[in-house]
CSV table of C-alpha atoms and ligand atoms in Angstrom, one decimal:
chain,number,residue,atom,x,y,z
A,1,MET,CA,0.0,-0.1,0.0
A,2,LYS,CA,2.8,2.3,1.2
A,3,ASP,CA,4.6,1.9,-2.4
A,4,LYS,CA,1.2,2.5,-4.2
A,5,ILE,CA,0.6,5.6,-2.4
A,6,LEU,CA,4.0,6.8,-3.1
A,7,GLU,CA,3.5,6.2,-6.7
A,8,LEU,CA,0.4,8.3,-6.8
A,9,LEU,CA,2.0,10.9,-5.2
A,10,LYS,CA,5.2,11.0,-7.3
A,11,GLU,CA,2.5,11.0,-10.4
A,12,SER,CA,0.7,14.1,-9.1
A,13,ALA,CA,2.2,17.6,-9.5
A,14,ASP,CA,-0.4,19.1,-6.9
A,15,TYR,CA,-1.7,18.0,-3.5
A,16,VAL,CA,-3.7,14.6,-3.6
A,17,SER,CA,-6.7,14.7,-1.1
A,18,GLY,CA,-6.8,11.9,1.7
A,19,GLN,CA,-10.3,11.1,0.5
A,20,ASP,CA,-9.1,10.4,-3.3
A,21,ILE,CA,-6.3,8.2,-1.7
A,22,CYS,CA,-8.9,6.3,0.3
A,23,ASN,CA,-11.2,5.9,-2.7
A,24,ARG,CA,-8.6,4.9,-5.2
A,25,PHE,CA,-7.1,1.9,-2.9
A,26,GLY,CA,-10.2,1.1,-0.9
A,27,VAL,CA,-8.7,1.7,2.5
A,28,SER,CA,-9.5,4.0,5.6
A,29,ARG,CA,-8.2,7.4,6.2
A,30,THR,CA,-6.4,5.9,9.3
A,31,ALA,CA,-4.5,3.6,6.8
A,32,VAL,CA,-3.6,6.6,4.6
A,33,TRP,CA,-2.4,8.5,7.5
A,34,LYS,CA,-0.1,5.7,8.9
A,35,ASN,CA,1.3,5.0,5.3
A,36,ILE,CA,2.0,8.6,5.0
A,37,LYS,CA,3.7,8.5,8.7
A,38,ALA,CA,5.9,5.5,7.4
A,39,LEU,CA,7.0,7.3,4.2
A,40,LYS,CA,8.0,10.4,6.1
A,41,GLU,CA,9.8,8.1,8.5
A,42,GLU,CA,12.0,6.8,5.4
A,43,GLY,CA,13.0,10.1,4.6
A,44,TYR,CA,10.1,11.4,2.0
A,45,GLN,CA,9.2,15.0,2.6
A,46,ILE,CA,5.6,15.2,2.2
A,47,ASP,CA,3.6,18.2,3.0
A,48,SER,CA,0.2,17.7,4.6
A,49,VAL,CA,-2.3,20.3,4.4
A,50,ASN,CA,-5.9,20.4,5.8
A,51,ASN,CA,-8.6,20.5,3.0
A,52,LYS,CA,-5.9,19.9,0.4
A,53,GLY,CA,-4.2,16.5,1.3
A,54,TYR,CA,-0.6,15.3,0.6
A,55,LYS,CA,2.0,16.5,-1.5
A,56,LEU,CA,5.5,15.0,-2.3
A,57,LEU,CA,8.4,17.6,-1.8
A,58,ALA,CA,11.3,15.6,-2.0
A,59,GLU,CA,12.7,12.0,-1.9
A,60,PRO,CA,15.2,10.6,0.4
A,61,ASP,CA,18.7,10.8,-0.7
A,62,VAL,CA,19.5,7.1,-0.9
A,63,ILE,CA,20.4,4.4,-3.5
A,64,ASP,CA,18.1,1.6,-2.5
A,65,GLU,CA,16.8,-0.9,-5.1
A,66,MET,CA,13.7,1.1,-6.0
A,67,ARG,CA,15.7,4.0,-7.0
A,68,ILE,CA,18.0,2.0,-9.0
A,69,ARG,CA,15.2,0.0,-10.7
A,70,GLU,CA,13.7,3.3,-11.9
A,71,PHE,CA,16.6,3.5,-14.5
A,72,LEU,CA,17.5,-0.1,-14.8
A,73,HIS,CA,16.8,-1.5,-18.3
A,74,THR,CA,18.7,-4.9,-18.4
A,75,LYS,CA,17.7,-8.6,-19.3
A,76,TRP,CA,19.6,-10.2,-16.5
A,77,LEU,CA,22.1,-7.7,-14.6
A,78,GLY,CA,20.6,-6.5,-11.3
A,79,GLN,CA,17.6,-9.1,-11.2
A,80,ASN,CA,18.8,-9.5,-7.7
A,81,ILE,CA,19.9,-6.3,-5.9
A,82,ILE,CA,21.2,-6.4,-2.2
A,83,TYR,CA,21.0,-3.0,-0.6
A,84,GLU,CA,22.1,-2.3,3.1
A,85,GLU,CA,22.9,1.2,4.5
A,86,GLU,CA,26.1,0.2,5.6
A,87,MET,CA,28.5,-2.5,4.9
A,88,ASP,CA,32.0,-3.4,5.6
A,89,SER,CA,32.7,-3.7,1.9
A,90,SER,CA,30.5,-4.6,-0.8
A,91,ASN,CA,33.1,-6.6,-2.4
A,92,ILE,CA,33.4,-8.8,0.6
A,93,GLN,CA,29.7,-9.1,0.7
A,94,ALA,CA,29.6,-10.1,-3.1
A,95,LYS,CA,32.1,-12.6,-2.6
A,96,ARG,CA,30.4,-14.3,0.5
A,97,LEU,CA,27.4,-14.3,-2.0
A,98,GLY,CA,29.7,-15.7,-4.7
A,99,GLU,CA,30.6,-18.7,-2.5
A,100,HIS,CA,27.1,-19.6,-2.2
A,101,ASP,CA,24.4,-19.8,-4.8
A,102,ALA,CA,23.9,-16.1,-5.8
A,103,PRO,CA,22.8,-15.8,-9.3
A,104,ASN,CA,25.0,-14.3,-12.1
A,105,GLY,CA,24.3,-10.5,-12.1
A,106,THR,CA,23.8,-10.1,-8.5
A,107,VAL,CA,24.3,-6.5,-7.4
A,108,VAL,CA,25.4,-5.5,-3.8
A,109,VAL,CA,24.9,-1.9,-3.1
A,110,THR,CA,25.5,0.5,0.1
A,111,GLU,CA,25.6,4.0,1.3
A,112,LYS,CA,28.7,3.7,3.2
A,113,GLN,CA,31.6,1.2,3.8
A,114,THR,CA,33.5,0.7,7.0
A,115,ALA,CA,36.2,-1.5,5.4
A,116,GLY,CA,36.2,-0.4,1.7
A,117,ARG,CA,39.0,-1.9,-0.2
A,118,GLY,CA,41.1,-0.4,-3.1
A,119,ARG,CA,43.8,-2.0,-5.3
A,120,ARG,CA,47.0,-3.1,-4.2
A,121,GLY,CA,45.8,-3.8,-0.5
A,122,ARG,CA,45.0,0.0,0.0
A,123,THR,CA,41.8,1.2,1.8
A,124,TRP,CA,39.0,3.1,0.0
A,125,VAL,CA,37.7,5.5,2.2
A,126,SER,CA,33.8,5.4,1.7
A,127,PRO,CA,31.7,8.4,3.3
A,128,LYS,CA,27.9,8.6,2.6
A,129,GLY,CA,27.0,10.4,-0.6
A,130,ASN,CA,29.0,8.5,-3.3
A,131,CYS,CA,28.2,5.2,-5.0
A,132,TYR,CA,29.7,1.8,-3.8
A,133,PHE,CA,28.8,-1.4,-5.2
A,134,SER,CA,29.7,-4.8,-6.6
A,135,ILE,CA,28.5,-6.9,-9.4
A,136,LEU,CA,28.8,-10.8,-9.1
A,137,LEU,CA,29.5,-12.3,-12.3
A,138,ARG,CA,29.9,-16.0,-13.2
A,139,PRO,CA,31.5,-15.8,-16.8
A,140,GLU,CA,32.1,-18.8,-18.7
A,141,VAL,CA,35.5,-17.5,-20.3
A,142,LEU,CA,39.2,-18.4,-20.1
A,143,VAL,CA,40.6,-17.7,-16.5
A,144,ASP,CA,43.1,-15.3,-18.0
A,145,ARG,CA,40.4,-13.1,-19.6
A,146,ALA,CA,38.7,-12.3,-16.1
A,147,SER,CA,40.9,-9.1,-15.7
A,148,ILE,CA,39.4,-7.6,-19.1
A,149,ILE,CA,36.2,-7.1,-17.3
A,150,THR,CA,37.9,-4.4,-15.3
A,151,LEU,CA,38.5,-2.4,-18.6
A,152,VAL,CA,34.9,-3.1,-19.8
A,153,SER,CA,33.6,-1.6,-16.5
A,154,ALA,CA,35.7,1.4,-17.0
A,155,LEU,CA,34.4,2.0,-20.5
A,156,ALA,CA,30.5,1.5,-19.3
A,157,LEU,CA,31.5,4.2,-16.4
A,158,ALA,CA,32.7,6.7,-18.5
A,159,LYS,CA,29.6,6.4,-20.8
A,160,ALA,CA,27.2,6.3,-18.1
A,161,ILE,CA,28.6,9.4,-16.5
A,162,LYS,CA,28.4,11.4,-19.9
A,163,GLU,CA,24.8,10.0,-20.4
A,164,VAL,CA,23.6,11.2,-16.9
A,165,THR,CA,25.7,14.5,-16.4
A,166,ASP,CA,27.0,15.2,-19.8
A,167,LEU,CA,30.4,15.3,-18.0
A,168,ASP,CA,33.5,14.2,-20.3
A,169,THR,CA,35.7,11.8,-18.7
A,170,MET,CA,38.7,9.8,-19.7
A,171,ILE,CA,40.2,6.4,-18.7
A,172,LYS,CA,43.6,6.0,-17.2
A,173,TRP,CA,44.9,2.5,-18.1
A,174,PRO,CA,43.7,0.1,-16.9
A,175,ASN,CA,40.6,1.4,-14.9
A,176,ASP,CA,40.5,4.8,-13.4
A,177,VAL,CA,38.0,7.2,-14.6
A,178,ILE,CA,39.1,10.7,-14.6
A,179,ALA,CA,38.0,14.2,-15.2
A,180,ASN,CA,40.4,17.2,-15.5
A,181,GLY,CA,43.1,15.2,-14.3
A,182,LYS,CA,41.6,13.9,-11.2
A,183,LYS,CA,40.2,10.3,-10.4
A,184,LEU,CA,36.5,10.1,-10.1
A,185,CYS,CA,36.0,6.2,-9.9
A,186,GLY,CA,38.1,3.3,-8.9
A,187,ILE,CA,37.5,-0.6,-9.9
A,188,LEU,CA,38.5,-3.5,-7.9
A,189,THR,CA,38.1,-6.7,-9.7
A,190,GLU,CA,38.4,-10.0,-7.7
A,191,SER,CA,38.1,-13.7,-8.7
A,192,SER,CA,37.7,-17.0,-7.4
A,193,THR,CA,39.1,-19.5,-10.1
A,194,ASP,CA,40.0,-23.2,-10.1
A,195,LEU,CA,43.0,-24.2,-12.6
A,196,GLU,CA,40.8,-23.7,-15.6
A,197,TYR,CA,37.5,-22.5,-14.4
A,198,ILE,CA,36.0,-19.2,-13.1
A,199,ASN,CA,34.0,-19.7,-10.3
A,200,TYR,CA,32.9,-16.0,-9.8
A,201,VAL,CA,34.1,-12.6,-10.5
A,202,VAL,CA,33.3,-9.6,-8.3
A,203,VAL,CA,33.6,-6.0,-9.9
A,204,GLY,CA,33.6,-3.6,-7.1
A,205,ILE,CA,33.3,0.0,-8.2
A,206,GLY,CA,33.7,3.1,-6.1
A,207,ILE,CA,32.2,6.3,-7.8
A,208,ASN,CA,32.9,9.8,-6.1
A,209,THR,CA,29.6,11.1,-6.8
A,210,ASN,CA,28.3,13.9,-4.4
A,211,GLN,CA,31.7,14.3,-2.1
A,212,THR,CA,32.4,17.9,-2.1
A,213,GLU,CA,35.6,17.7,0.2
A,214,PHE,CA,38.7,15.3,0.1
A,215,PRO,CA,41.5,15.1,2.4
A,216,GLU,CA,44.3,17.4,1.6
A,217,GLU,CA,46.7,15.0,0.6
A,218,ILE,CA,44.7,13.7,-2.3
A,219,THR,CA,43.1,17.0,-3.6
A,220,ASP,CA,45.4,17.0,-6.6
A,221,MET,CA,44.5,13.6,-7.5
A,222,ALA,CA,40.9,13.0,-6.6
A,223,SER,CA,37.7,14.7,-7.3
A,224,SER,CA,33.8,13.8,-7.5
A,225,ILE,CA,31.2,14.2,-10.3
A,226,ARG,CA,29.3,16.8,-8.6
A,227,LEU,CA,32.6,19.0,-7.9
A,228,GLU,CA,33.4,18.6,-11.8
A,229,CYS,CA,30.2,19.4,-13.1
A,230,GLY,CA,28.8,21.6,-10.3
A,231,GLU,CA,25.6,19.6,-9.6
A,232,LYS,CA,24.3,17.2,-7.3
A,233,ILE,CA,23.9,14.0,-8.9
A,234,ASN,CA,21.1,11.4,-8.8
A,235,ARG,CA,23.0,8.3,-7.6
A,236,GLY,CA,20.1,6.0,-8.7
A,237,LYS,CA,20.0,7.1,-12.0
A,238,LEU,CA,23.8,7.0,-12.5
A,239,LEU,CA,23.8,3.5,-11.2
A,240,GLY,CA,20.9,2.3,-13.2
A,241,THR,CA,22.2,3.8,-16.1
A,242,PHE,CA,25.7,2.2,-15.5
A,243,LEU,CA,24.2,-1.2,-15.1
A,244,THR,CA,22.1,-0.9,-18.2
A,245,LEU,CA,25.4,0.1,-20.3
A,246,PHE,CA,27.6,-2.5,-18.3
A,247,GLU,CA,25.2,-5.4,-19.5
A,248,GLN,CA,25.6,-4.6,-23.0
A,249,TYR,CA,29.3,-4.0,-23.1
A,250,TYR,CA,29.8,-7.0,-21.0
A,251,GLU,CA,27.9,-9.1,-23.5
A,252,ARG,CA,30.0,-7.7,-26.3
A,253,PHE,CA,33.0,-8.8,-24.4
A,254,LEU,CA,31.4,-12.5,-23.7
A,255,GLU,CA,30.9,-12.7,-27.7
A,256,THR,CA,34.5,-12.7,-28.3
A,257,GLU,CA,36.1,-13.1,-24.9
A,258,ASP,CA,38.5,-10.0,-25.6
A,259,MET,CA,38.3,-6.4,-26.3
A,260,SER,CA,38.1,-6.8,-30.1
A,261,THR,CA,34.8,-5.0,-30.4
A,262,LEU,CA,35.3,-2.3,-27.7
A,263,GLU,CA,38.9,-1.6,-28.3
A,264,GLU,CA,38.5,1.3,-30.4
A,265,GLU,CA,36.0,2.9,-28.1
A,266,TYR,CA,38.2,2.4,-25.2
A,267,ASN,CA,41.3,3.8,-27.0
A,268,GLY,CA,39.3,6.9,-27.8
A,269,LEU,CA,38.9,7.7,-24.0
A,270,LEU,CA,42.5,6.6,-23.1
A,271,VAL,CA,44.1,9.8,-21.6
A,272,ASN,CA,47.6,9.2,-22.2
A,273,ARG,CA,47.2,8.0,-25.8
A,274,GLY,CA,50.1,9.1,-27.9
A,275,LYS,CA,51.8,10.6,-24.9
A,276,GLU,CA,54.8,9.6,-22.9
A,277,VAL,CA,54.2,7.7,-19.6
A,278,LYS,CA,56.4,6.7,-16.6
A,279,ILE,CA,56.1,2.7,-16.5
A,280,ILE,CA,56.9,1.8,-12.9
A,281,GLU,CA,58.1,-1.9,-12.3
A,282,LYS,CA,59.4,-3.5,-9.3
A,283,GLU,CA,63.0,-1.8,-9.5
A,284,LYS,CA,63.0,0.2,-12.6
A,285,GLU,CA,61.0,3.3,-14.0
A,286,ARG,CA,61.0,3.8,-18.0
A,287,VAL,CA,59.6,6.4,-20.0
A,288,LEU,CA,57.6,5.1,-23.1
A,289,LYS,CA,54.8,6.3,-25.4
A,290,ALA,CA,51.5,4.8,-24.8
A,291,ILE,CA,50.0,3.6,-28.0
A,292,GLY,CA,46.7,2.1,-27.0
A,293,ILE,CA,45.3,-1.3,-25.7
A,294,ASP,CA,45.4,-4.7,-27.4
A,295,LYS,CA,42.7,-7.1,-27.5
A,296,LYS,CA,43.5,-8.8,-24.5
A,297,GLY,CA,43.6,-5.4,-22.7
A,298,GLY,CA,47.1,-5.0,-22.2
A,299,LEU,CA,48.7,-1.4,-22.7
A,300,VAL,CA,51.0,-1.3,-25.9
A,301,VAL,CA,53.9,0.9,-25.4
A,302,GLU,CA,56.7,2.2,-27.6
A,303,ASP,CA,60.2,3.2,-27.1
A,304,GLU,CA,62.1,5.9,-28.9
A,305,LYS,CA,63.3,3.5,-31.7
A,306,GLY,CA,59.9,2.3,-32.2
A,307,ASN,CA,60.2,-0.9,-30.4
A,308,ARG,CA,56.8,-2.1,-28.9
A,309,GLU,CA,55.9,-4.0,-26.0
A,310,THR,CA,52.8,-4.9,-24.1
A,311,ILE,CA,52.2,-4.0,-20.4
A,312,ILE,CA,50.0,-6.3,-18.6
A,313,SER,CA,47.7,-4.8,-15.6
A,314,GLY,CA,48.6,-5.8,-12.1
A,315,GLU,CA,52.3,-6.1,-12.6
A,316,VAL,CA,53.2,-2.3,-13.2
A,317,SER,CA,52.0,1.1,-12.4
A,318,VAL,CA,51.6,3.7,-15.0
A,319,ARG,CA,52.0,7.3,-14.2
A,320,GLY,CA,51.9,10.6,-16.4
A,321,LEU,CA,55.5,12.4,-16.6
A,322,TYR,CA,54.4,15.1,-14.2
A,323,GLY,CA,52.0,13.4,-11.7
A,324,TYR,CA,49.2,11.1,-11.4
A,325,VAL,CA,47.9,11.5,-15.0
B,401,BTN,C1,41.0,1.5,-6.4
B,401,BTN,O1,41.9,1.3,-5.8
B,401,BTN,O2,41.0,2.4,-7.4
B,401,BTN,C2,39.7,0.6,-6.6
B,401,BTN,C3,38.8,1.2,-5.5
B,401,BTN,C4,37.6,0.1,-5.6
B,401,BTN,C5,36.5,0.6,-4.5
B,401,BTN,C6,35.2,-0.1,-4.6
B,401,BTN,S1,34.0,0.6,-3.6
B,401,BTN,C7,32.8,-0.6,-3.9
B,401,BTN,C8,33.7,-2.0,-3.8
B,401,BTN,N1,33.8,-2.3,-2.3
B,401,BTN,C9,35.1,-2.2,-2.0
B,401,BTN,O3,35.6,-2.6,-0.8
B,401,BTN,N2,36.0,-1.8,-3.0
B,401,BTN,C10,35.1,-1.6,-4.2
C-alpha cells in the first residue's frame, strides 16, 4: 500500500486529497495517515495540508533498490539487488554471496563502507554520498580473461557519466575514470578460480559522486562528479544507467572473450594515448609512449626506436610524466 501511495504522489504535480487516496485504494483514512507517516520516517518530505491533502516535496537521498530500478533496463543484470545502508565492503559481501548460490548479475549496493578496499591492498575511504557497489558475475570464459572485465567496466562508467551528467571523462589505463586530471572512480576486480575455471568474478566500483571535500593529501588527484560538473547527482539514475550500459558492453565482451569490439572505443577515451608515460616496475622506471590497448586489454607502449611491447595490468603502475595522469 505504501508503495502505491508513493507512486500516486510521485505522479501528481499537485496535492492529492486523503479521500482520493482512500477511494482509489479502498482503504481507511487511518491507513492512509499511517502509510504517509511511514514514508516520512523513510525520509520522504511530504507536505500535509488540511482540506488539500498530501504533496511529495522531496525523496530521500538513498540508492536503494527502488531508486536504481527506476533507471534499470537490463535483461539479467541487477535482477537480484542487495541493499544495505552500511556494509564492511560491498566486495566482501559479494564474494560471500559468490561462494554460495547467488545468481550471475547479483548487485550489492551500499551508502557507506566501513572497510572499503582499493587496489594493491589500499583502503578505499567510503563516506556517505557516493556510490559503492559490486557486481557478481559468473562468466564462462578463460581464466586469464577475467581481468578484461575491469576495462569493460571503466568504459561503461565513462559512458554512463556522460549520459547522466554530460561530463566528459577519460580512462587512465587500466581502469581509473578521470576528469580534468583527477580520479572520479575506482574499480577493484576480484576473482575466485580453479585451474581452468572461473567460479565467480566480483567487480567492485566506487564512484566519487556527491562528495564535496577530500583530504588535503589527495585533492590534487581525486575529485567527484559533483565537483566537476557543479550539480548534485541522482545516484539511482547513475547506477541504473551504468548497469544498463555495463550489461551491453559485457555481452559484447562475452561474444569474443576479448576487447576486439570495444578496443577502439576504449582507446578513444584513453587519457595518455600518444603521450609519454612512466612505467613503474618493481625496481625500474622507464619512460615510453602509450599507444593504446590491445585485444587482451594490455597497454601497448613504444620506445624511442619504435620497438613495441605490451604491459600487463597488475604487474606495473603507469603514471604521467608530471603526476598522477
Ligand atoms: C581503486 O583502488 O582504485 C579501486 C577502488 C574500488 C573501491 C570499490 S567501492 C565498492 C567496492 N567495495 C570495496 O571494498 N571496494 C570496491
